[in-house]
């Protein structure tokens, strides 16, 4: 293919099964991912990680820190700064308990996979360096799910800074996929005093890269990405600063994007509404074009 769109070999067969009614879609799990941005001499740059080639899902693809929602964060109230849970519920299109859990997942996954924590001891502060042994012990407990994020914040006496996040997009994994996620994408500026690191066991590389350079790498087929990744990346390309990217989130459309598959003239046509560049025409023989 001419670009770096990730396209697994089993998709054509699964799409055909879905269109023929022999495949029952699995229910998507809630998830969150965060596009971290910071300013550089050449303009804003984004933090991306490359998933290990051995990963069953999107191995070798570039992505942002992210993962599934922990249901334990639905119920336990956390110290909260920024827009209310009711505001977030309306913005994300969910109820208030789910809104808290989704925002918690965004902040938690950024800490787990990048070592960046969008929380502080007060509503107008953030923690400093989080690379000490005691921080690492808590991070490992979060990764192992021995500790919920709500419990972590309570233990540390920290306030979650929801005001440091901007809701950017919502993508739902296609119905023909065996692993499905309802994923909310957020944007956040790297807090002063903190630094990223590759803390994820799922990634073999992390980079800070200009959004335009990453998009160009995808277009040349040099960087592998899933449609939601490159689509959100293109939205950051023209922002003049990290602060501009965060501010732009307020106007973003949060209508869920769900791929559609249909049979047409002997082909399976796969498309993402509003994103024509990802349309695929798959001959019934199985080859992709």
mmCIF file of N, CA, C and O in Angstrom, residues 9 17 19 33-35 44 63 68 86 88 106 112 132 146 155 174 209-210 225 233 240 243 284:
data_model
loop_
_atom_site.group_PDB
_atom_site.id
_atom_site.type_symbol
_atom_site.label_atom_id
_atom_site.label_comp_id
_atom_site.label_asym_id
_atom_site.label_seq_id
_atom_site.Cartn_x
_atom_site.Cartn_y
_atom_site.Cartn_z
ATOM 1 N N UNK A 9 -4.384 -8.946 8.143
ATOM 2 C CA UNK A 9 -4.719 -9.882 7.072
ATOM 3 C C UNK A 9 -6.074 -10.543 7.263
ATOM 4 O O UNK A 9 -6.723 -10.949 6.289
ATOM 5 N N UNK A 17 -17.821 -12.122 6.764
ATOM 6 C CA UNK A 17 -18.674 -12.833 7.722
ATOM 7 C C UNK A 17 -19.690 -11.884 8.362
ATOM 8 O O UNK A 17 -20.856 -12.251 8.571
ATOM 9 N N UNK A 19 -20.917 -9.066 6.993
ATOM 10 C CA UNK A 19 -21.921 -8.679 6.003
ATOM 11 C C UNK A 19 -22.869 -9.838 5.677
ATOM 12 O O UNK A 19 -24.013 -9.617 5.286
ATOM 13 N N UNK A 33 -7.170 7.541 25.365
ATOM 14 C CA UNK A 33 -5.787 7.739 24.928
ATOM 15 C C UNK A 33 -5.503 9.238 24.895
ATOM 16 O O UNK A 33 -6.421 10.041 24.736
ATOM 17 N N UNK A 34 -4.237 9.603 25.083
ATOM 18 C CA UNK A 34 -3.879 11.014 25.227
ATOM 19 C C UNK A 34 -2.761 11.400 24.264
ATOM 20 O O UNK A 34 -1.713 10.746 24.219
ATOM 21 N N UNK A 35 -3.009 12.470 23.508
ATOM 22 C CA UNK A 35 -1.994 13.056 22.634
ATOM 23 C C UNK A 35 -1.262 14.108 23.448
ATOM 24 O O UNK A 35 -1.776 15.194 23.697
ATOM 25 N N UNK A 44 5.253 22.915 17.835
ATOM 26 C CA UNK A 44 4.781 21.860 18.731
ATOM 27 C C UNK A 44 5.125 20.468 18.225
ATOM 28 O O UNK A 44 5.129 20.217 17.018
ATOM 29 N N UNK A 63 1.402 4.902 18.067
ATOM 30 C CA UNK A 63 0.167 5.246 18.766
ATOM 31 C C UNK A 63 0.490 6.242 19.866
ATOM 32 O O UNK A 63 1.631 6.725 19.989
ATOM 33 N N UNK A 68 -7.535 0.662 28.472
ATOM 34 C CA UNK A 68 -8.903 0.470 28.902
ATOM 35 C C UNK A 68 -9.256 1.197 30.190
ATOM 36 O O UNK A 68 -8.403 1.520 31.017
ATOM 37 N N UNK A 86 -20.348 16.639 35.495
ATOM 38 C CA UNK A 86 -21.524 16.835 34.636
ATOM 39 C C UNK A 86 -21.122 17.442 33.293
ATOM 40 O O UNK A 86 -21.648 17.063 32.240
ATOM 41 N N UNK A 88 -18.168 17.154 31.839
ATOM 42 C CA UNK A 88 -17.468 16.116 31.093
ATOM 43 C C UNK A 88 -18.443 15.073 30.543
ATOM 44 O O UNK A 88 -18.267 14.551 29.446
ATOM 45 N N UNK A 106 -7.674 8.249 31.099
ATOM 46 C CA UNK A 106 -6.768 9.064 30.292
ATOM 47 C C UNK A 106 -5.551 9.479 31.106
ATOM 48 O O UNK A 106 -4.407 9.369 30.648
ATOM 49 N N UNK A 112 1.010 5.630 33.379
ATOM 50 C CA UNK A 112 1.527 4.266 33.264
ATOM 51 C C UNK A 112 2.503 4.118 32.097
ATOM 52 O O UNK A 112 3.529 3.447 32.221
ATOM 53 N N UNK A 132 11.082 8.697 40.834
ATOM 54 C CA UNK A 132 11.638 8.082 42.028
ATOM 55 C C UNK A 132 11.119 6.670 42.269
ATOM 56 O O UNK A 132 10.101 6.252 41.690
ATOM 57 N N UNK A 146 -3.335 -3.799 40.750
ATOM 58 C CA UNK A 146 -3.401 -4.032 42.190
ATOM 59 C C UNK A 146 -3.924 -2.793 42.909
ATOM 60 O O UNK A 146 -4.331 -2.864 44.072
ATOM 61 N N UNK A 155 -4.404 7.977 48.123
ATOM 62 C CA UNK A 155 -3.217 7.662 48.917
ATOM 63 C C UNK A 155 -2.203 8.792 48.858
ATOM 64 O O UNK A 155 -1.571 9.127 49.859
ATOM 65 N N UNK A 174 -14.114 -1.105 14.647
ATOM 66 C CA UNK A 174 -15.120 -1.683 13.744
ATOM 67 C C UNK A 174 -15.779 -2.946 14.310
ATOM 68 O O UNK A 174 -15.166 -3.704 15.068
ATOM 69 N N UNK A 209 7.903 14.059 18.123
ATOM 70 C CA UNK A 209 8.011 14.310 16.696
ATOM 71 C C UNK A 209 6.991 15.363 16.283
ATOM 72 O O UNK A 209 5.887 15.417 16.832
ATOM 73 N N UNK A 210 7.391 16.219 15.336
ATOM 74 C CA UNK A 210 6.446 17.191 14.794
ATOM 75 C C UNK A 210 5.283 16.439 14.144
ATOM 76 O O UNK A 210 5.485 15.457 13.434
ATOM 77 N N UNK A 225 0.387 3.345 11.164
ATOM 78 C CA UNK A 225 -0.594 3.876 12.113
ATOM 79 C C UNK A 225 -1.981 3.340 11.792
ATOM 80 O O UNK A 225 -2.282 3.016 10.651
ATOM 81 N N UNK A 233 -3.860 12.929 14.469
ATOM 82 C CA UNK A 233 -2.583 13.600 14.240
ATOM 83 C C UNK A 233 -2.726 14.731 13.229
ATOM 84 O O UNK A 233 -2.178 15.824 13.412
ATOM 85 N N UNK A 240 -0.183 26.253 16.086
ATOM 86 C CA UNK A 240 1.053 27.017 16.221
ATOM 87 C C UNK A 240 1.828 26.756 17.486
ATOM 88 O O UNK A 240 3.020 27.049 17.571
ATOM 89 N N UNK A 243 -0.212 25.063 23.432
ATOM 90 C CA UNK A 243 -1.402 25.682 24.017
ATOM 91 C C UNK A 243 -2.509 25.825 22.985
ATOM 92 O O UNK A 243 -3.695 25.653 23.301
ATOM 93 N N UNK A 284 -13.471 -9.941 -3.210
ATOM 94 C CA UNK A 284 -13.981 -11.088 -2.466
ATOM 95 C C UNK A 284 -12.983 -12.219 -2.382
ATOM 96 O O UNK A 284 -13.101 -13.110 -1.561
#
